[in-house]
Tab-separated table of C-alpha atoms in Angstrom:
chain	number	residue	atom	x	y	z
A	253	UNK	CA	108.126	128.967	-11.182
A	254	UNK	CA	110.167	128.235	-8.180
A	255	UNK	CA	111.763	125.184	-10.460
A	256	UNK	CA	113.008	127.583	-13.499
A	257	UNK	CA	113.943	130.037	-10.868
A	258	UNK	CA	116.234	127.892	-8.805
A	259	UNK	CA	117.124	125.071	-11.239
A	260	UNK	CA	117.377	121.896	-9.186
A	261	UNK	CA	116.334	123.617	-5.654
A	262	UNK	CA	112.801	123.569	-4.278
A	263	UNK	CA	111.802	125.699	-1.555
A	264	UNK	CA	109.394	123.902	1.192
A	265	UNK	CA	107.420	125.211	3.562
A	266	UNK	CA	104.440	123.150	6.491
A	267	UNK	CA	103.982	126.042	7.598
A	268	UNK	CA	100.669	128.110	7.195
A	269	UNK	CA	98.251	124.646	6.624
A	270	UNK	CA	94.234	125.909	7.780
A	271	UNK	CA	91.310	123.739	7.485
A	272	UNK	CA	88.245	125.190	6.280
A	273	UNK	CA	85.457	122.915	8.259
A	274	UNK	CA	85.795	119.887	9.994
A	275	UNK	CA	86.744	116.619	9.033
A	276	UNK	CA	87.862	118.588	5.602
A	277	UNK	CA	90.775	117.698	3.630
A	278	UNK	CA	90.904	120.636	0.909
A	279	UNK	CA	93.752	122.291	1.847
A	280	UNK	CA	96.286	119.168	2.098
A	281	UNK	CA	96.716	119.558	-1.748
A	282	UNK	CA	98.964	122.979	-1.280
A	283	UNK	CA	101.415	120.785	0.992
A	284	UNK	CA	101.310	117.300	-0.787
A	285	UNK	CA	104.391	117.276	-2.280
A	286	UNK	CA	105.394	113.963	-4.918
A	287	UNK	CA	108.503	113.307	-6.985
A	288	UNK	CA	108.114	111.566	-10.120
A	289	UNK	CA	111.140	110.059	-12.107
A	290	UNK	CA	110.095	109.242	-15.700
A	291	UNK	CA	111.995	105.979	-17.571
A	292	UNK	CA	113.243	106.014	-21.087
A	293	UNK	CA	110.532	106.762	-23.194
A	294	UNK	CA	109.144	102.965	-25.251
A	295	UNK	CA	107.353	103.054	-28.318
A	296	UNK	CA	106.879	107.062	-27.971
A	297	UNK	CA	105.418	106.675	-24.327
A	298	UNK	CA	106.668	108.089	-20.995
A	299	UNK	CA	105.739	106.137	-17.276
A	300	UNK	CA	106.073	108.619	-14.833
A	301	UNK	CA	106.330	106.519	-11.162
A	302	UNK	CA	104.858	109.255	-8.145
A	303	UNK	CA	106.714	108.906	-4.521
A	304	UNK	CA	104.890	111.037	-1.826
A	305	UNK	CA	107.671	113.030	-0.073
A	306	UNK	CA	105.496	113.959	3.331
A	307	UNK	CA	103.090	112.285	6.109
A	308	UNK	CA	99.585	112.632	5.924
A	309	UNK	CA	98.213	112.746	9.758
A	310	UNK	CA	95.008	112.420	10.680
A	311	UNK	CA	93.995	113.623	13.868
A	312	UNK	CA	90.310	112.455	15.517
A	313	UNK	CA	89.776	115.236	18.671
A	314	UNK	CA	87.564	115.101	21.525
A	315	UNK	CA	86.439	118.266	22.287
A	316	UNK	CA	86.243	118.937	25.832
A	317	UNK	CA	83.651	121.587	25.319
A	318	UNK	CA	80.792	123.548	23.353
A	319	UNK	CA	83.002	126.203	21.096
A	320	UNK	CA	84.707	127.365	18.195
A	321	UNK	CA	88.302	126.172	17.584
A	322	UNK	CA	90.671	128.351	16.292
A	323	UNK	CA	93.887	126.126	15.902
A	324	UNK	CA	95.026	122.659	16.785
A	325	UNK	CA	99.364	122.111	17.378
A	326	UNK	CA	101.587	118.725	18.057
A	327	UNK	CA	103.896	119.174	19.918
A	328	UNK	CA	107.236	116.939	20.641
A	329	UNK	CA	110.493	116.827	22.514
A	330	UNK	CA	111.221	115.524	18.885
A	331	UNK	CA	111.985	118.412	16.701
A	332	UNK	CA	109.714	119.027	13.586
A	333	UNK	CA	111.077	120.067	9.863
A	334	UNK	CA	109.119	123.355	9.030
A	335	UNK	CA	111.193	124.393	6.272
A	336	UNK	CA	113.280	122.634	3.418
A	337	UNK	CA	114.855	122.191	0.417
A	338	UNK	CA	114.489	119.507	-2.361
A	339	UNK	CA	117.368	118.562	-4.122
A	340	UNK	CA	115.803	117.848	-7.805
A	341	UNK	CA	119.664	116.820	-9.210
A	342	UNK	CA	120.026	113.938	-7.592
A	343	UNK	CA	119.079	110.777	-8.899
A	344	UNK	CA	117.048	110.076	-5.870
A	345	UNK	CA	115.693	113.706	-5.097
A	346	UNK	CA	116.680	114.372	-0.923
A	347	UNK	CA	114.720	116.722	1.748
A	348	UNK	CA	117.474	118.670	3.596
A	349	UNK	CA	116.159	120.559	6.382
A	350	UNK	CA	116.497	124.754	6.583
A	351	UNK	CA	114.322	124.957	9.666
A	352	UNK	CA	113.136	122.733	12.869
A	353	UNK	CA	110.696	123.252	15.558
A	354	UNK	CA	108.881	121.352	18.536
A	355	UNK	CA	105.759	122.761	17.655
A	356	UNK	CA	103.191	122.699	14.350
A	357	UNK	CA	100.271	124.034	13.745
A	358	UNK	CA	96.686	123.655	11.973
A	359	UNK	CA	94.708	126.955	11.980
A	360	UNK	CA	90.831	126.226	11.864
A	361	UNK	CA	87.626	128.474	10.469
A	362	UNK	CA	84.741	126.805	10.556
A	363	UNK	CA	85.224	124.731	13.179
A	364	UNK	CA	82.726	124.067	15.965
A	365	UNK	CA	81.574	121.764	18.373
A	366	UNK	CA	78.072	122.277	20.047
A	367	UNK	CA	78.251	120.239	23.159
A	368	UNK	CA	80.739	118.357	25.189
A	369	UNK	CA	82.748	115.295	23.546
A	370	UNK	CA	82.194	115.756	20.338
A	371	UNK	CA	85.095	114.730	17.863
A	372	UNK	CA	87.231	117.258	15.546
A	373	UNK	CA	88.835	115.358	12.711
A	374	UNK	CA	91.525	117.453	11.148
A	375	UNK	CA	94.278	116.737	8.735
A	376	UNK	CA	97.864	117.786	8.542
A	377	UNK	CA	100.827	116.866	6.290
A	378	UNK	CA	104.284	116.627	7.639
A	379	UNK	CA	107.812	116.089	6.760
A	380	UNK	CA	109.311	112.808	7.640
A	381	UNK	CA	110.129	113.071	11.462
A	382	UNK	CA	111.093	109.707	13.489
A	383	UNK	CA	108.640	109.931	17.203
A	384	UNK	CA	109.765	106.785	18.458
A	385	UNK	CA	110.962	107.233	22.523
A	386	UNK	CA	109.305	110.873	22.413
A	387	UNK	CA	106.224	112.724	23.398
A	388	UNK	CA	103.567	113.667	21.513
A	389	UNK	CA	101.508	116.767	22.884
A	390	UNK	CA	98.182	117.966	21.248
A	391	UNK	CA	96.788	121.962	22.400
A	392	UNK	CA	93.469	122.942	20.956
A	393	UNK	CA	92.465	126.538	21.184
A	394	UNK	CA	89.219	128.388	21.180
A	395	UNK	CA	88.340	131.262	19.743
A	396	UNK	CA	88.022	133.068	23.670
A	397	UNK	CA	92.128	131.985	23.903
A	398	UNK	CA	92.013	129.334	26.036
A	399	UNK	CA	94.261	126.211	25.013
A	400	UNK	CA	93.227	122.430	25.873
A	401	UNK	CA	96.318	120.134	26.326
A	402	UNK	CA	96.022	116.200	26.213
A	403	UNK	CA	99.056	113.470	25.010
A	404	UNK	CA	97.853	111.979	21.721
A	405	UNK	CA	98.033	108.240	20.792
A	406	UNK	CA	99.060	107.045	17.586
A	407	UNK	CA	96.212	104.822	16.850
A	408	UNK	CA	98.346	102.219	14.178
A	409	UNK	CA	101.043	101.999	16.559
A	410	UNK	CA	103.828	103.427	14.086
A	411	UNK	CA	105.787	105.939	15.534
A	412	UNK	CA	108.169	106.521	12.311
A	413	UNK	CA	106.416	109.000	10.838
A	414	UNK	CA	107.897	108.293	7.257
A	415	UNK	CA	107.547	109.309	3.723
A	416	UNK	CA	105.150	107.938	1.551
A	417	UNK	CA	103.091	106.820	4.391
A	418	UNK	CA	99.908	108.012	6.969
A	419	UNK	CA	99.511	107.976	10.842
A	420	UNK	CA	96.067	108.473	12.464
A	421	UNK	CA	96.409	109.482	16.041
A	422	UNK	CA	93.654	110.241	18.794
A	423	UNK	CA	93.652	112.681	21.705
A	424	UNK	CA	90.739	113.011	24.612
A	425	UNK	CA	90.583	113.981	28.138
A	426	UNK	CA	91.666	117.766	27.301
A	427	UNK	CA	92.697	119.436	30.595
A	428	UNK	CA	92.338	123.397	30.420
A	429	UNK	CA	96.191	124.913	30.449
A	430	UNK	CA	95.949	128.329	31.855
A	431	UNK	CA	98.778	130.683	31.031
A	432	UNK	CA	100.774	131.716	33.860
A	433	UNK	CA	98.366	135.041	35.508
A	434	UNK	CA	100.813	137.468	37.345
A	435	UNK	CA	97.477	139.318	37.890
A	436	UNK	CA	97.557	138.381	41.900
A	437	UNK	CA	101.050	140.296	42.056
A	438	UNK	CA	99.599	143.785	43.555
A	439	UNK	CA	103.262	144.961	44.157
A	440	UNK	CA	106.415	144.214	45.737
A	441	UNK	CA	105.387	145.913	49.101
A	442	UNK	CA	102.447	143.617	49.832
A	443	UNK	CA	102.606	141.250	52.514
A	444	UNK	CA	100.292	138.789	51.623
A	445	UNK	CA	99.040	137.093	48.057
A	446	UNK	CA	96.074	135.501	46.882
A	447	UNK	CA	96.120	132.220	44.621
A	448	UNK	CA	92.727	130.610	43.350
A	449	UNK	CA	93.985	129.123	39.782
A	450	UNK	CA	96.319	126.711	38.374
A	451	UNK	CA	98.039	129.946	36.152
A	452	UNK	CA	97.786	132.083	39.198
A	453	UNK	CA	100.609	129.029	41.181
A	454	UNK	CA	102.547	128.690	37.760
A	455	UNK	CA	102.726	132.468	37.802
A	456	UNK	CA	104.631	131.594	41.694
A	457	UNK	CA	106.731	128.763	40.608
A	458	UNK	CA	108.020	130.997	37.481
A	459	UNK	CA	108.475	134.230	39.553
A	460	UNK	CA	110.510	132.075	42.238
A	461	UNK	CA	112.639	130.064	40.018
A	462	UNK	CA	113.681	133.267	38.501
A	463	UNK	CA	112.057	133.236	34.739
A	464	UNK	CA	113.003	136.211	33.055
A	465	UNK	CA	109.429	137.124	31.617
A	466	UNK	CA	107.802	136.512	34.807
A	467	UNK	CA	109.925	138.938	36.436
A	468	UNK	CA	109.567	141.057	33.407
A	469	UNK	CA	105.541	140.670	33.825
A	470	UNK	CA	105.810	141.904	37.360
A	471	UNK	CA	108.369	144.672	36.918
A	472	UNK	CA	110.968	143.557	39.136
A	473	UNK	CA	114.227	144.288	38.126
A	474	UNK	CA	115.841	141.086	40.575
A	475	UNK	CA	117.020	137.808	39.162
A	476	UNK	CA	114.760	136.441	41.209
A	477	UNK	CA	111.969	137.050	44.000
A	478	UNK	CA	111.547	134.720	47.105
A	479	UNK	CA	109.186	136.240	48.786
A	480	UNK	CA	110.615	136.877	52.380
A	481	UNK	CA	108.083	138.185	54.965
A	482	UNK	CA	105.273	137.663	52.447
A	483	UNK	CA	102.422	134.858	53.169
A	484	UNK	CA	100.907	133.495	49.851
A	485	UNK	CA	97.383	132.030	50.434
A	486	UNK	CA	95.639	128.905	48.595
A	487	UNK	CA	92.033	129.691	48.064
A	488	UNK	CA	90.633	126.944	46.296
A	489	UNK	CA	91.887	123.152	45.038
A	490	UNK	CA	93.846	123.653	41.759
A	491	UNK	CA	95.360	120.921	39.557
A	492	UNK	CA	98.440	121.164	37.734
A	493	UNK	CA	97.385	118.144	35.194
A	494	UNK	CA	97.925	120.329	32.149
A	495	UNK	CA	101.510	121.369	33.519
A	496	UNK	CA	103.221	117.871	33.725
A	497	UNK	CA	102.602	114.412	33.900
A	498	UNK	CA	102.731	111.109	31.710
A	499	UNK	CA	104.103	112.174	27.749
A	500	UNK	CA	104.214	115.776	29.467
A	501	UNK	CA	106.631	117.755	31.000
A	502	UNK	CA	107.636	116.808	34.867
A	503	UNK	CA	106.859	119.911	36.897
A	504	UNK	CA	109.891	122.013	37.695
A	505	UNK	CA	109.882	122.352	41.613
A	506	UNK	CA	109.885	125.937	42.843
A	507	UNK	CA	113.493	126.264	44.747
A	508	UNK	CA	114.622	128.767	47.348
A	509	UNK	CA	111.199	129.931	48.345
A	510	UNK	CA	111.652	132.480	51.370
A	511	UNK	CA	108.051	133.216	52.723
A	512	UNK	CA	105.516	131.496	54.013
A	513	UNK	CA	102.994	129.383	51.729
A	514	UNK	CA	99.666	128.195	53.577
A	515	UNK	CA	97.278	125.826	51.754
A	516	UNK	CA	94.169	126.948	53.950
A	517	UNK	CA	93.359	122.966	54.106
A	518	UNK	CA	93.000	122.773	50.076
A	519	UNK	CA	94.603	120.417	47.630
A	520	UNK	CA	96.947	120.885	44.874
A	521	UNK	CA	96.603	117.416	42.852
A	522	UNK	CA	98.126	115.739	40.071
A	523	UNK	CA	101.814	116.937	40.407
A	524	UNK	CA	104.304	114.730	38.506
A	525	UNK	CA	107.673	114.356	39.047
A	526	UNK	CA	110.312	112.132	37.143
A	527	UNK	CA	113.761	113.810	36.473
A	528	UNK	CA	117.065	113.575	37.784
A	529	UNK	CA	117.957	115.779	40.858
A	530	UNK	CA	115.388	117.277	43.063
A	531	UNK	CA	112.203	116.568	43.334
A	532	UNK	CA	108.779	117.655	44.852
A	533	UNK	CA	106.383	120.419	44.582
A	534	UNK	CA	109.058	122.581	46.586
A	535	UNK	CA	112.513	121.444	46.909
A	536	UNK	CA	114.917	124.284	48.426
A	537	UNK	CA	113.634	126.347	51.266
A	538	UNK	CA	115.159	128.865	53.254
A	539	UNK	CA	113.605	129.410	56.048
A	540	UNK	CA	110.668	128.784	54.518
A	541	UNK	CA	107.299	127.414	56.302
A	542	UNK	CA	104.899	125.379	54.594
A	543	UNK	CA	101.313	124.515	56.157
A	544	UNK	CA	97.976	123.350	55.546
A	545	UNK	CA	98.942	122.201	52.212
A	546	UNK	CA	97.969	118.592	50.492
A	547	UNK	CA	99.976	117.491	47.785
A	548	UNK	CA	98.644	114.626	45.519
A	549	UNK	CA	100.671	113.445	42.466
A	550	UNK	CA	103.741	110.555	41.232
A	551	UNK	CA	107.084	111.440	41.953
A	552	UNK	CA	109.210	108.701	39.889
């Protein structure tokens, strides 16, 4: 319809793809898209010769847990082609991109695992899109909103994720990413804070460096809150493996910090540094103190 309605201009969307069950291919049909060119007909017969115009991935999942999955996402400092257009009046019939993102995304029903390390294999097609020199991130989520973050491997060790073609790739060792929890932030008056989680210290970092929906979360109208006078307490080891490291981000150090931050003796591990500029857990302080604090990590 979309052909007699727009000529030589095909709409095409990734978006939307949803797996009914695991390791279940149904719904890759809706998004396998193929361009055939037919040759002068011989003898009263026509050859029609089919070139796939997308990627097939296949992804094989460890789960890290016992639950039902709701969605599975790649995600890349690459930029992904969500929408497009398919030029049918060329001779060679071209993809020209209408819309890119760093993100895709598989919805799942269906989809459970009953114990710990068992795999999810899930299928996704995608436009052409080049990887090579860039990150590849996978999130799972469950169905009680918590998202799983791990950096995926590409099993047959092609990172030119071309037409006509199919990549498996592999992701384990999920580590939990909390969302940043503003829910220690009793008010601005307070003079001391309590932190037990990894979301409750990216909740700090974001409110310090001045992010405007952390701010928003906590209803200050400042472009930024340092936390002068105030003592923020570490209550229990936290990691930050699901914020940064190796194929993900490098953590963002928390700059200008004003009060006082005191570790209590625990341990925040796996920070992981490698930028240009500053570097560390903190960098700026202003009069600032510091204490009973262990940081483990790799600052490159």
């Amino acid at each position: 319809s979309y052909y007699y309605k727009e000529k030589n201009a095909l709409p095409i969307s990734m978006l939307g793809q949803k797996q009914k069950s695991n390791d279940n291919s149904d719904h890759l049909g809706a998004y396998d898209i193929q361009v055939a060119k037919g040759d002068k007909p011989e003898h009263g017969s026509l050859t029609f010769a089919f070139d796939r115009m997308v990627t097939l991935v296949r992804m094989e999942l460890t789960a890290p847990k016992a639950a039902t999955w709701t969605s599975v996402s790649l995600e890349s400092d690459a930029l992904f082609t969500t929408d497009a257009i398919l030029n049918l009046s060329l001779d060679n019939p071209t993809l020209t991109s209408n819309k890119k993102s760093n993100s895709v995304s598989l919805t799942f029903e269906n989809v459970e695992t009953t114990s710990d390390n068992l795999n999810i294999i899930a299928y996704m097609m995608l436009l052409p899109v080049n990887l090579t020199g860039k990150s590849l991130v996978v999130k799972l989520a469950d169905s009680e909103g918590n998202i799983y973050v791990s950096v995926a491997s590409i099993t047959n060790n092609k990172t030119d994720f071309a037409a006509n073609s199919a990549r498996w790739i592999t992701a384990d060792n999920f580590k939990l990413y909390e969302k940043p929890d503003y829910s220690w932030y009793t008010s601005s008056s307070a003079s001391t804070y309590d932190i037990k989680t990894a979301g409750q210290f990216l909740a700090l970092a974001k409110i310090v460096n001045g992010d405007e929906d952390a701010l928003t979360a906590i209803n200050s109208s400042e472009s930024s809150v340092k936390f002068s006078g105030k003592t923020i307490y570490l209550l229990k080891d936290i990691s930050l493996a699901a914020y940064c490291g190796i194929g993900l981000d490098s953590w963002k150090p928390i700059s200008g910090f004003e009060g006082v931050f005191d570790g209590l003796a625990y341990t925040i591990s796996d920070l992981y540094c490698n930028h240009s500029g500053s570097m560390g857990l903190f960098d700026e302080l202003n009069n600032a103190t510091i204490r009973n604090l262990t940081v483990e990590g790799e600052i490159t």
